[in-house]
Amino acid sequence: MKILIVGTGYVGTTTGLIFCEMGHQVTGLDLDDHKIKALQAGKLHFYEPGLEDLLSKHVTAQNIMFTKNSKRAIEENDLIFICVGTPQCDDGSADLTYVKSVAESISIYMNRYKVIVTKSTVPVGTANLVTKWIKESQDEQIPFDVVSNPEFLREGSALHDALNPDRIVIGTTSETASKLMKELYQNFPCPIIETNPKASEMIKYAANSFLAMKISYINELARVCDDLKINVKDVSKGVGLDHRIGPHFLKAGMGYGGSCFPKDVNALIQIAKENGKPLSILESVVQVNEGQPRYFIDKMKQAFGGDLKNKIIAVLGLAFKANTDDTRESPSLNLIDRLKVEQAKVKVHDPIVKMAGHSDQFPVIEETVADADALVICTDWDEYKNLDWERLKLLMNQPYIFDGRNILDKGILESLGFHYVGVANH
Ligand code: UGA
């Protein structure tokens, strides 16, 4: 098949490359000249393990090409995936400006029947809106169908997730479009859920919100475990082995971040409110998440006798999670801001993220922790798990470790003379 992907971020680029792997011919369309030039040269404009090799392979084999030319791209492709961003508006709802502008371009350049697929995370009712927007700006009525086909891949493991989905959701009322989509996904060994567009759109929000809820649940429970000196990791394990609950997304830490959970939970809350059926459970999920970095700072203050003023704090990790260079809604940045309010002196390190203009960022961990009163783990990067702790302790001013991700071995660190504080990691 010939497929057009509009929007070349994590989701668009990964989706396009997966389709290349399945033997399809893909065009990536984006308005950003920089991104197009980089991608056309086989270079990713973001960090995602394994993806650049695949990009370079398919660019070289000419299975994928990138363009800014909307007219030609839309005219030449009859299966179009919308993968543009849907940022958050001030009231928490999703901003559909980019989706709308893609819909309008499609309506202008549509030359024959098209199947238009929304893969971006969009509010319930967006597929119907896209249909309306296209119809409204069409000069002559050319037939088309709109399908909702949400994506469930995670940053940091995008390739693996896109190749091995748990399920594929196809939301459409058109038999023609449904047949085409099933043919497209025929080689994926997972269930295909066929439903209408609204249910499909809700599935995406419901899934992300449920995962966020698991995280907030374990984080709030961790606060109780902390008081009772219970190891929350043991609790997660014991609870997660129940098949009805499952072991994933039960890691207590500094709260969830990223470009999806915070935005999507708020968007679903907003949808519920607009319909007069507030989702109080999700409102609590947000509240707990926002309180988590504050909770952690309070533990740090307690360890230092109530005050972090003039303490030198080495923060390890800026990304919102390991294996990505994404810092959007990163709990780490939230913590850094709070540390500055507490008048602590902050030094930072991240293996991949370079914070533009961040004068206190250091390229190596040793330099970051030199003279520090405390070291804080904010991102679960593998390379922070097995550091030469004896050596680092000699470099530090005071041996305090705050493990915001529960990735270190408390026993080993304490035997080396560190004062260790995790998130109920007793
Ligand atoms: C999330 C979903 O997991 C994907 O299924 C979805 O496709 C994606 O959003 C999206 O909507 O595009 P992502 O944001 O890339 O993926 O990352 P996650 O692995 O879900 O992590 C989100 C946040 O939760 C991170 O800050 C992570 O550190 C935190 N987390 C995750 C925990 O604090 N504890 C856990 O046990 C798991």
Short mmCIF file of C-alpha atoms and ligand atoms in Angstrom, two decimals:
data_model
loop_
_atom_site.label_atom_id
_atom_site.label_comp_id
_atom_site.label_asym_id
_atom_site.label_seq_id
_atom_site.Cartn_x
_atom_site.Cartn_y
_atom_site.Cartn_z
CA MET A 1 0.00 0.00 0.00
CA LYS A 2 0.99 3.64 -0.36
CA ILE A 3 0.66 5.42 2.96
CA LEU A 4 0.96 9.06 3.95
CA ILE A 5 1.95 9.93 7.51
CA VAL A 6 1.26 13.53 8.50
CA GLY A 7 3.44 14.64 11.43
CA THR A 8 6.90 13.19 11.98
CA GLY A 9 7.19 13.04 15.78
CA TYR A 10 7.62 9.83 17.84
CA VAL A 11 4.31 8.37 16.77
CA GLY A 12 4.40 9.39 13.11
CA THR A 13 7.98 8.37 12.43
CA THR A 14 7.70 5.06 14.27
CA THR A 15 4.38 4.21 12.62
CA GLY A 16 5.74 5.04 9.17
CA LEU A 17 8.81 2.86 9.68
CA ILE A 18 6.74 -0.06 10.97
CA PHE A 19 4.67 0.14 7.79
CA CYS A 20 7.90 0.12 5.74
CA GLU A 21 8.89 -3.06 7.61
CA MET A 22 5.56 -4.56 6.51
CA GLY A 23 6.49 -3.83 2.89
CA HIS A 24 4.50 -0.64 2.31
CA GLN A 25 5.62 2.55 0.58
CA VAL A 26 5.53 5.48 2.99
CA THR A 27 5.65 9.27 2.67
CA GLY A 28 6.22 11.42 5.78
CA LEU A 29 4.76 14.92 5.59
CA ASP A 30 5.74 17.70 7.97
CA LEU A 31 5.81 21.48 7.74
CA ASP A 32 9.08 21.74 9.65
CA ASP A 33 11.94 22.12 7.17
CA HIS A 34 14.56 21.14 9.74
CA LYS A 35 12.87 17.85 10.57
CA ILE A 36 12.28 16.95 6.92
CA LYS A 37 15.90 17.60 5.97
CA ALA A 38 17.21 15.54 8.92
CA LEU A 39 14.82 12.63 8.29
CA GLN A 40 15.54 12.62 4.56
CA ALA A 41 19.24 12.26 5.51
CA GLY A 42 18.35 9.30 7.75
CA LYS A 43 18.75 11.31 10.99
CA LEU A 44 16.18 11.42 13.78
CA HIS A 45 15.39 14.79 15.36
CA PHE A 46 14.73 13.07 18.71
CA TYR A 47 16.31 10.22 20.68
CA GLU A 48 14.62 6.84 20.42
CA PRO A 49 16.62 3.61 20.73
CA GLY A 50 16.85 1.58 17.52
CA LEU A 51 14.75 3.91 15.42
CA GLU A 52 17.55 5.72 13.58
CA ASP A 53 18.98 2.48 12.19
CA LEU A 54 15.58 1.55 10.84
CA LEU A 55 15.11 5.03 9.40
CA SER A 56 18.43 4.95 7.64
CA LYS A 57 17.70 1.46 6.28
CA HIS A 58 14.37 2.48 4.77
CA VAL A 59 15.56 5.87 3.50
CA THR A 60 18.43 4.12 1.69
CA ALA A 61 16.06 1.48 0.29
CA GLN A 62 13.70 4.32 -0.75
CA ASN A 63 10.78 2.75 1.14
CA ILE A 64 10.18 6.04 2.91
CA MET A 65 10.59 9.63 1.79
CA PHE A 66 9.87 12.90 3.57
CA THR A 67 8.35 16.04 2.13
CA LYS A 68 6.83 19.41 2.92
CA ASN A 69 4.69 19.32 -0.20
CA SER A 70 1.15 18.71 1.12
CA LYS A 71 -0.50 18.91 -2.29
CA ARG A 72 1.56 16.19 -3.90
CA ALA A 73 1.63 13.99 -0.80
CA ILE A 74 -2.17 14.08 -0.43
CA GLU A 75 -2.86 13.63 -4.14
CA GLU A 76 -0.58 10.62 -4.43
CA ASN A 77 -1.67 8.72 -1.28
CA ASP A 78 -5.12 7.34 -0.53
CA LEU A 79 -4.44 6.15 3.01
CA ILE A 80 -3.55 9.08 5.25
CA PHE A 81 -2.54 8.87 8.93
CA ILE A 82 -2.83 12.03 11.01
CA CYS A 83 -0.05 11.88 13.64
CA VAL A 84 0.30 15.56 14.58
CA GLY A 85 0.52 16.87 18.14
CA THR A 86 -2.52 17.64 20.28
CA PRO A 87 -1.10 19.86 23.04
CA GLN A 88 -3.00 20.89 26.13
CA CYS A 89 -5.15 24.04 26.24
CA ASP A 90 -5.26 26.19 29.37
CA ASP A 91 -8.47 24.50 30.57
CA GLY A 92 -6.92 21.01 30.26
CA SER A 93 -8.69 20.09 27.02
CA ALA A 94 -6.76 18.95 23.92
CA ASP A 95 -5.89 21.58 21.32
CA LEU A 96 -7.01 20.36 17.88
CA THR A 97 -5.53 23.22 15.86
CA TYR A 98 -2.99 20.99 14.07
CA VAL A 99 -5.52 18.22 13.40
CA LYS A 100 -7.92 20.77 11.94
CA SER A 101 -5.31 22.27 9.68
CA VAL A 102 -4.39 18.80 8.35
CA ALA A 103 -8.09 18.08 7.72
CA GLU A 104 -8.37 21.34 5.80
CA SER A 105 -5.30 20.56 3.66
CA ILE A 106 -6.74 17.13 2.88
CA SER A 107 -10.03 18.66 1.79
CA ILE A 108 -8.25 21.15 -0.47
CA TYR A 109 -6.03 18.59 -2.22
CA MET A 110 -8.33 15.56 -2.19
CA ASN A 111 -8.51 14.23 -5.75
CA ARG A 112 -10.26 10.84 -5.16
CA TYR A 113 -11.56 8.55 -2.37
CA LYS A 114 -9.31 8.67 0.72
CA VAL A 115 -9.24 6.89 4.05
CA ILE A 116 -8.15 9.32 6.74
CA VAL A 117 -6.93 7.82 10.01
CA THR A 118 -6.50 9.72 13.27
CA LYS A 119 -3.59 8.22 15.22
CA SER A 120 -2.91 11.27 17.38
CA THR A 121 -4.58 11.10 20.80
CA VAL A 122 -7.75 13.10 20.27
CA PRO A 123 -10.93 13.86 22.25
CA VAL A 124 -14.02 11.75 21.83
CA GLY A 125 -15.88 13.01 18.77
CA THR A 126 -12.81 14.14 16.82
CA ALA A 127 -13.29 11.65 13.95
CA ASN A 128 -16.75 13.15 13.44
CA LEU A 129 -15.29 16.65 13.61
CA VAL A 130 -12.63 15.78 11.02
CA THR A 131 -15.43 14.53 8.73
CA LYS A 132 -17.32 17.79 9.28
CA TRP A 133 -14.25 20.00 8.71
CA ILE A 134 -13.40 18.23 5.46
CA LYS A 135 -16.97 18.34 4.16
CA GLU A 136 -17.30 22.01 5.03
CA SER A 137 -14.22 23.06 3.09
CA GLN A 138 -14.65 20.72 0.10
CA ASP A 139 -15.60 22.47 -3.16
CA GLU A 140 -16.91 19.29 -4.78
CA GLN A 141 -18.02 16.30 -2.69
CA ILE A 142 -15.37 13.59 -3.07
CA PRO A 143 -16.08 10.52 -0.93
CA PHE A 144 -13.82 9.73 2.03
CA ASP A 145 -13.91 7.86 5.34
CA VAL A 146 -12.42 8.74 8.71
CA VAL A 147 -11.06 6.04 11.04
CA SER A 148 -9.84 6.31 14.62
CA ASN A 149 -6.81 4.08 15.18
CA PRO A 150 -5.08 5.11 18.41
CA GLU A 151 -1.43 4.32 19.10
CA PHE A 152 -0.25 2.72 22.34
CA LEU A 153 3.55 2.85 21.96
CA ARG A 154 5.76 4.25 24.71
CA GLU A 155 8.67 6.60 24.19
CA GLY A 156 11.92 4.80 24.88
CA SER A 157 10.53 1.50 23.58
CA ALA A 158 8.59 2.83 20.61
CA LEU A 159 9.87 0.34 18.09
CA HIS A 160 9.27 -2.72 20.25
CA ASP A 161 5.81 -1.52 21.25
CA ALA A 162 4.73 -0.64 17.72
CA LEU A 163 5.88 -4.02 16.41
CA ASN A 164 4.34 -5.95 19.30
CA PRO A 165 1.08 -4.22 20.23
CA ASP A 166 -1.25 -5.84 22.80
CA ARG A 167 -4.17 -4.92 20.57
CA ILE A 168 -5.10 -2.84 17.55
CA VAL A 169 -8.16 -0.63 17.78
CA ILE A 170 -10.03 0.31 14.63
CA GLY A 171 -12.90 2.74 15.05
CA THR A 172 -14.99 3.27 11.95
CA THR A 173 -18.51 2.85 10.64
CA SER A 174 -17.33 2.32 7.05
CA GLU A 175 -17.00 -1.24 5.76
CA THR A 176 -14.57 -0.19 3.03
CA ALA A 177 -12.28 1.56 5.50
CA SER A 178 -12.51 -1.28 8.00
CA LYS A 179 -11.50 -3.82 5.32
CA LEU A 180 -8.52 -1.71 4.31
CA MET A 181 -7.36 -1.24 7.91
CA LYS A 182 -7.64 -4.97 8.67
CA GLU A 183 -5.61 -5.74 5.58
CA LEU A 184 -2.99 -3.23 6.70
CA TYR A 185 -2.68 -4.89 10.12
CA GLN A 186 -3.16 -8.49 8.97
CA ASN A 187 0.33 -9.64 10.00
CA PHE A 188 0.13 -8.40 13.59
CA PRO A 189 -0.46 -11.36 15.93
CA CYS A 190 -2.75 -9.53 18.36
CA PRO A 191 -6.48 -9.01 18.76
CA ILE A 192 -8.13 -6.35 16.63
CA ILE A 193 -10.93 -4.45 18.33
CA GLU A 194 -13.45 -3.09 15.85
CA THR A 195 -15.73 -0.41 17.13
CA ASN A 196 -17.07 3.02 16.28
CA PRO A 197 -14.78 6.07 16.26
CA LYS A 198 -16.03 7.51 19.56
CA ALA A 199 -15.43 4.28 21.50
CA SER A 200 -12.01 3.97 19.89
CA GLU A 201 -11.10 7.50 20.97
CA MET A 202 -12.33 6.75 24.49
CA ILE A 203 -10.28 3.53 24.67
CA LYS A 204 -7.07 5.52 24.25
CA TYR A 205 -7.88 8.03 27.00
CA ALA A 206 -9.24 5.30 29.28
CA ALA A 207 -6.07 3.21 28.87
CA ASN A 208 -3.65 6.06 29.58
CA SER A 209 -5.74 7.29 32.50
CA PHE A 210 -5.94 3.81 33.98
CA LEU A 211 -2.16 3.43 33.84
CA ALA A 212 -1.73 6.88 35.42
CA MET A 213 -4.21 5.82 38.09
CA LYS A 214 -2.11 2.73 38.91
CA ILE A 215 0.94 4.97 39.35
CA SER A 216 -0.85 7.48 41.57
CA TYR A 217 -2.34 4.62 43.58
CA ILE A 218 1.03 3.10 44.34
CA ASN A 219 2.58 6.53 44.99
CA GLU A 220 -0.07 7.47 47.51
CA LEU A 221 0.15 4.02 49.09
CA ALA A 222 3.93 4.49 49.28
CA ARG A 223 3.42 7.48 51.57
CA VAL A 224 1.53 5.26 54.02
CA CYS A 225 4.16 2.52 53.62
CA ASP A 226 6.84 5.10 54.39
CA ASP A 227 5.23 5.90 57.74
CA LEU A 228 4.79 2.23 58.54
CA LYS A 229 8.36 1.35 57.37
CA ILE A 230 7.01 -1.07 54.76
CA ASN A 231 8.90 -1.67 51.52
CA VAL A 232 6.51 -0.57 48.76
CA LYS A 233 8.44 -2.62 46.20
CA ASP A 234 7.43 -5.79 48.05
CA VAL A 235 3.85 -4.56 48.15
CA SER A 236 3.88 -3.87 44.36
CA LYS A 237 5.25 -7.34 43.74
CA GLY A 238 2.75 -9.05 45.98
CA VAL A 239 -0.16 -7.10 44.54
CA GLY A 240 1.00 -7.25 40.91
CA LEU A 241 1.26 -11.03 40.82
CA ASP A 242 -2.52 -11.13 41.02
CA HIS A 243 -3.42 -11.57 37.34
CA ARG A 244 -6.45 -9.35 37.76
CA ILE A 245 -4.12 -6.48 38.69
CA GLY A 246 -0.87 -7.14 36.80
CA PRO A 247 2.70 -6.13 37.71
CA HIS A 248 3.12 -3.13 35.41
CA PHE A 249 2.88 0.57 36.26
CA LEU A 250 3.11 -0.14 39.97
CA LYS A 251 6.56 1.37 40.48
CA ALA A 252 6.43 4.10 43.09
CA GLY A 253 8.56 7.13 42.34
CA MET A 254 8.37 10.87 41.83
CA GLY A 255 5.17 10.74 39.80
CA TYR A 256 4.38 10.28 36.14
CA GLY A 257 5.47 12.79 33.49
CA GLY A 258 5.88 12.94 29.74
CA SER A 259 3.82 14.28 26.88
CA CYS A 260 0.94 11.84 27.34
CA PHE A 261 -0.28 10.92 30.84
CA PRO A 262 -0.49 14.44 32.30
CA LYS A 263 -2.17 15.81 29.17
CA ASP A 264 -4.47 12.86 28.53
CA VAL A 265 -5.73 12.49 32.10
CA ASN A 266 -6.58 16.21 32.11
CA ALA A 267 -8.30 15.93 28.73
CA LEU A 268 -10.49 13.05 29.93
CA ILE A 269 -11.33 14.97 33.10
CA GLN A 270 -12.36 17.88 30.89
CA ILE A 271 -14.49 15.66 28.60
CA ALA A 272 -16.23 14.19 31.65
CA LYS A 273 -16.89 17.65 33.12
CA GLU A 274 -18.32 18.93 29.86
CA ASN A 275 -20.74 16.03 29.96
CA GLY A 276 -21.78 16.76 33.52
CA LYS A 277 -20.25 13.50 34.82
CA PRO A 278 -17.06 14.52 36.67
CA LEU A 279 -14.43 11.81 36.97
CA SER A 280 -13.49 12.46 40.58
CA ILE A 281 -11.23 9.40 40.61
CA LEU A 282 -9.02 10.97 37.92
CA GLU A 283 -9.07 14.34 39.66
CA SER A 284 -7.49 12.56 42.63
CA VAL A 285 -4.96 10.88 40.33
CA VAL A 286 -3.76 14.32 39.20
CA GLN A 287 -3.71 15.67 42.74
CA VAL A 288 -1.57 12.79 43.99
CA ASN A 289 0.79 13.12 41.04
CA GLU A 290 1.26 16.83 41.57
CA GLY A 291 1.97 16.24 45.24
CA GLN A 292 4.63 13.59 44.70
CA PRO A 293 7.68 15.82 44.05
CA ARG A 294 6.57 17.96 47.01
CA TYR A 295 6.39 14.84 49.16
CA PHE A 296 9.89 13.89 48.08
CA ILE A 297 11.30 17.36 48.81
CA ASP A 298 9.77 17.18 52.29
CA LYS A 299 11.64 13.92 52.87
CA MET A 300 14.85 15.59 51.77
CA LYS A 301 14.24 18.54 54.08
CA GLN A 302 13.52 16.20 56.97
CA ALA A 303 16.81 14.35 56.38
CA PHE A 304 18.67 17.67 56.57
CA GLY A 305 16.90 18.81 59.72
CA GLY A 306 14.17 20.84 57.97
CA ASP A 307 16.02 23.02 55.50
CA LEU A 308 17.81 22.73 52.13
CA LYS A 309 19.15 26.31 52.04
CA ASN A 310 22.61 26.46 50.40
CA LYS A 311 22.81 22.68 50.18
CA ILE A 312 24.50 21.51 46.98
CA ILE A 313 22.22 18.96 45.36
CA ALA A 314 23.36 16.79 42.43
CA VAL A 315 20.32 15.80 40.35
CA LEU A 316 20.87 12.73 38.18
CA GLY A 317 18.40 12.56 35.31
CA LEU A 318 16.39 15.19 33.48
CA ALA A 319 14.33 13.04 31.08
CA PHE A 320 10.81 12.11 32.21
CA LYS A 321 11.90 8.46 32.07
CA ALA A 322 14.85 6.42 30.84
CA ASN A 323 15.74 5.96 27.15
CA THR A 324 14.30 9.21 25.94
CA ASP A 325 15.50 12.80 25.57
CA ASP A 326 12.02 14.09 26.31
CA THR A 327 11.71 16.41 29.32
CA ARG A 328 8.09 17.41 28.85
CA GLU A 329 6.34 17.39 32.26
CA SER A 330 9.41 15.67 33.68
CA PRO A 331 9.14 15.16 37.46
CA SER A 332 12.85 15.96 37.51
CA LEU A 333 12.33 19.53 36.27
CA ASN A 334 9.53 19.97 38.76
CA LEU A 335 11.87 18.84 41.56
CA ILE A 336 14.66 21.16 40.36
CA ASP A 337 12.29 24.15 40.42
CA ARG A 338 11.24 23.27 43.95
CA LEU A 339 14.86 22.82 45.06
CA LYS A 340 15.62 26.31 43.77
CA VAL A 341 12.68 27.71 45.72
CA GLU A 342 14.22 26.05 48.79
CA GLN A 343 17.43 27.97 47.93
CA ALA A 344 19.43 24.80 47.31
CA LYS A 345 22.28 24.91 44.75
CA VAL A 346 21.47 22.49 41.96
CA LYS A 347 23.91 20.64 39.68
CA VAL A 348 22.45 18.38 37.01
CA HIS A 349 23.40 15.45 34.80
CA ASP A 350 21.65 13.45 32.11
CA PRO A 351 23.21 10.95 29.70
CA ILE A 352 21.21 12.26 26.71
CA VAL A 353 19.31 15.44 27.53
CA LYS A 354 21.20 18.69 27.06
CA MET A 355 19.38 21.55 28.71
CA ALA A 356 20.03 24.63 26.59
CA GLY A 357 21.60 27.36 28.68
CA HIS A 358 21.68 25.25 31.84
CA SER A 359 24.97 26.44 33.24
CA ASP A 360 25.03 23.88 36.07
CA GLN A 361 24.82 20.83 33.83
CA PHE A 362 27.87 18.56 33.83
CA PRO A 363 28.84 15.96 31.24
CA VAL A 364 30.09 13.37 33.73
CA ILE A 365 28.58 12.07 36.94
CA GLU A 366 31.78 12.57 38.99
CA GLU A 367 31.82 16.31 38.24
CA THR A 368 28.12 16.56 39.04
CA VAL A 369 28.42 15.00 42.48
CA ALA A 370 31.70 16.71 43.41
CA ASP A 371 31.18 18.68 46.66
CA ALA A 372 27.48 17.83 46.71
CA ASP A 373 25.63 17.44 49.99
CA ALA A 374 23.20 15.05 48.35
CA LEU A 375 22.65 13.11 45.18
CA VAL A 376 19.09 12.67 43.86
CA ILE A 377 18.10 10.03 41.31
CA CYS A 378 15.32 11.52 39.20
CA THR A 379 15.36 9.32 36.07
CA ASP A 380 15.65 5.54 36.00
CA TRP A 381 18.56 5.45 33.52
CA ASP A 382 20.39 2.09 33.62
CA GLU A 383 23.73 3.82 34.00
CA TYR A 384 22.72 5.23 37.38
CA LYS A 385 22.05 1.76 38.78
CA ASN A 386 25.63 0.48 39.17
CA LEU A 387 27.85 3.44 39.87
CA ASP A 388 31.17 3.28 41.70
CA TRP A 389 29.59 4.41 44.96
CA GLU A 390 32.76 4.24 47.06
CA ARG A 391 34.48 6.63 44.68
CA LEU A 392 31.47 8.96 44.47
CA LYS A 393 31.23 9.09 48.26
CA LEU A 394 34.80 10.38 48.44
CA LEU A 395 33.90 13.18 46.03
CA MET A 396 30.78 14.26 47.90
CA ASN A 397 30.60 16.72 50.74
CA GLN A 398 27.98 14.66 52.61
CA PRO A 399 26.89 11.08 51.83
CA TYR A 400 23.13 11.60 51.26
CA ILE A 401 21.34 9.70 48.49
CA PHE A 402 17.72 10.37 47.61
CA ASP A 403 16.45 7.73 45.24
CA GLY A 404 13.34 9.14 43.57
CA ARG A 405 12.98 6.03 41.40
CA ASN A 406 13.80 3.25 43.88
CA ILE A 407 16.47 1.86 41.55
CA LEU A 408 19.35 1.56 44.03
CA ASP A 409 20.17 -1.09 46.63
CA LYS A 410 19.58 0.49 50.01
CA GLY A 411 21.50 -2.28 51.84
CA ILE A 412 24.67 -1.86 49.78
CA LEU A 413 24.61 1.92 50.04
CA GLU A 414 24.07 1.89 53.79
CA SER A 415 26.90 -0.60 54.24
CA LEU A 416 29.11 1.94 52.43
CA GLY A 417 28.08 4.62 54.89
CA PHE A 418 25.50 6.47 52.80
CA HIS A 419 22.35 7.91 54.30
CA TYR A 420 19.76 6.45 51.86
CA VAL A 421 16.19 7.68 51.37
CA GLY A 422 13.93 6.20 48.68
CA VAL A 423 10.18 6.23 48.09
CA ALA A 424 9.14 3.76 50.81
CA ASN A 425 12.13 1.63 49.78
CA HIS A 426 12.68 0.20 53.25
C1 UGA B 1 2.37 6.37 27.64
C2 UGA B 1 1.67 5.00 27.54
O1 UGA B 1 2.34 4.04 28.35
C3 UGA B 1 1.63 4.50 26.10
O2 UGA B 1 0.88 3.29 26.02
C4 UGA B 1 0.95 5.56 25.23
O3 UGA B 1 0.93 5.18 23.85
C5 UGA B 1 1.72 6.89 25.37
O4 UGA B 1 1.73 7.28 26.75
C6 UGA B 1 1.01 7.91 24.52
O5 UGA B 1 -0.16 8.19 24.82
O6 UGA B 1 1.55 8.33 23.49
P1 UGA B 1 4.93 7.21 27.66
O7 UGA B 1 4.37 8.51 28.12
O8 UGA B 1 5.87 7.21 26.52
O9 UGA B 1 3.74 6.19 27.25
O10 UGA B 1 5.71 6.55 28.89
P2 UGA B 1 5.36 5.51 30.06
O11 UGA B 1 6.31 4.40 29.99
O12 UGA B 1 3.92 5.16 30.06
O13 UGA B 1 5.69 6.38 31.36
C7 UGA B 1 4.93 7.52 31.73
C8 UGA B 1 5.40 8.07 33.05
O14 UGA B 1 5.01 7.19 34.11
C9 UGA B 1 6.91 8.21 33.18
O15 UGA B 1 7.22 9.41 33.84
C10 UGA B 1 7.33 7.01 34.00
O16 UGA B 1 8.52 7.18 34.70
C11 UGA B 1 6.14 6.90 34.94
N1 UGA B 1 5.96 5.55 35.52
C12 UGA B 1 5.70 4.49 34.74
C13 UGA B 1 6.02 5.40 36.91
O17 UGA B 1 6.23 6.37 37.66
N2 UGA B 1 5.82 4.15 37.45
C14 UGA B 1 5.58 3.06 36.68
O18 UGA B 1 5.41 1.96 37.24
C15 UGA B 1 5.52 3.23 35.28
#
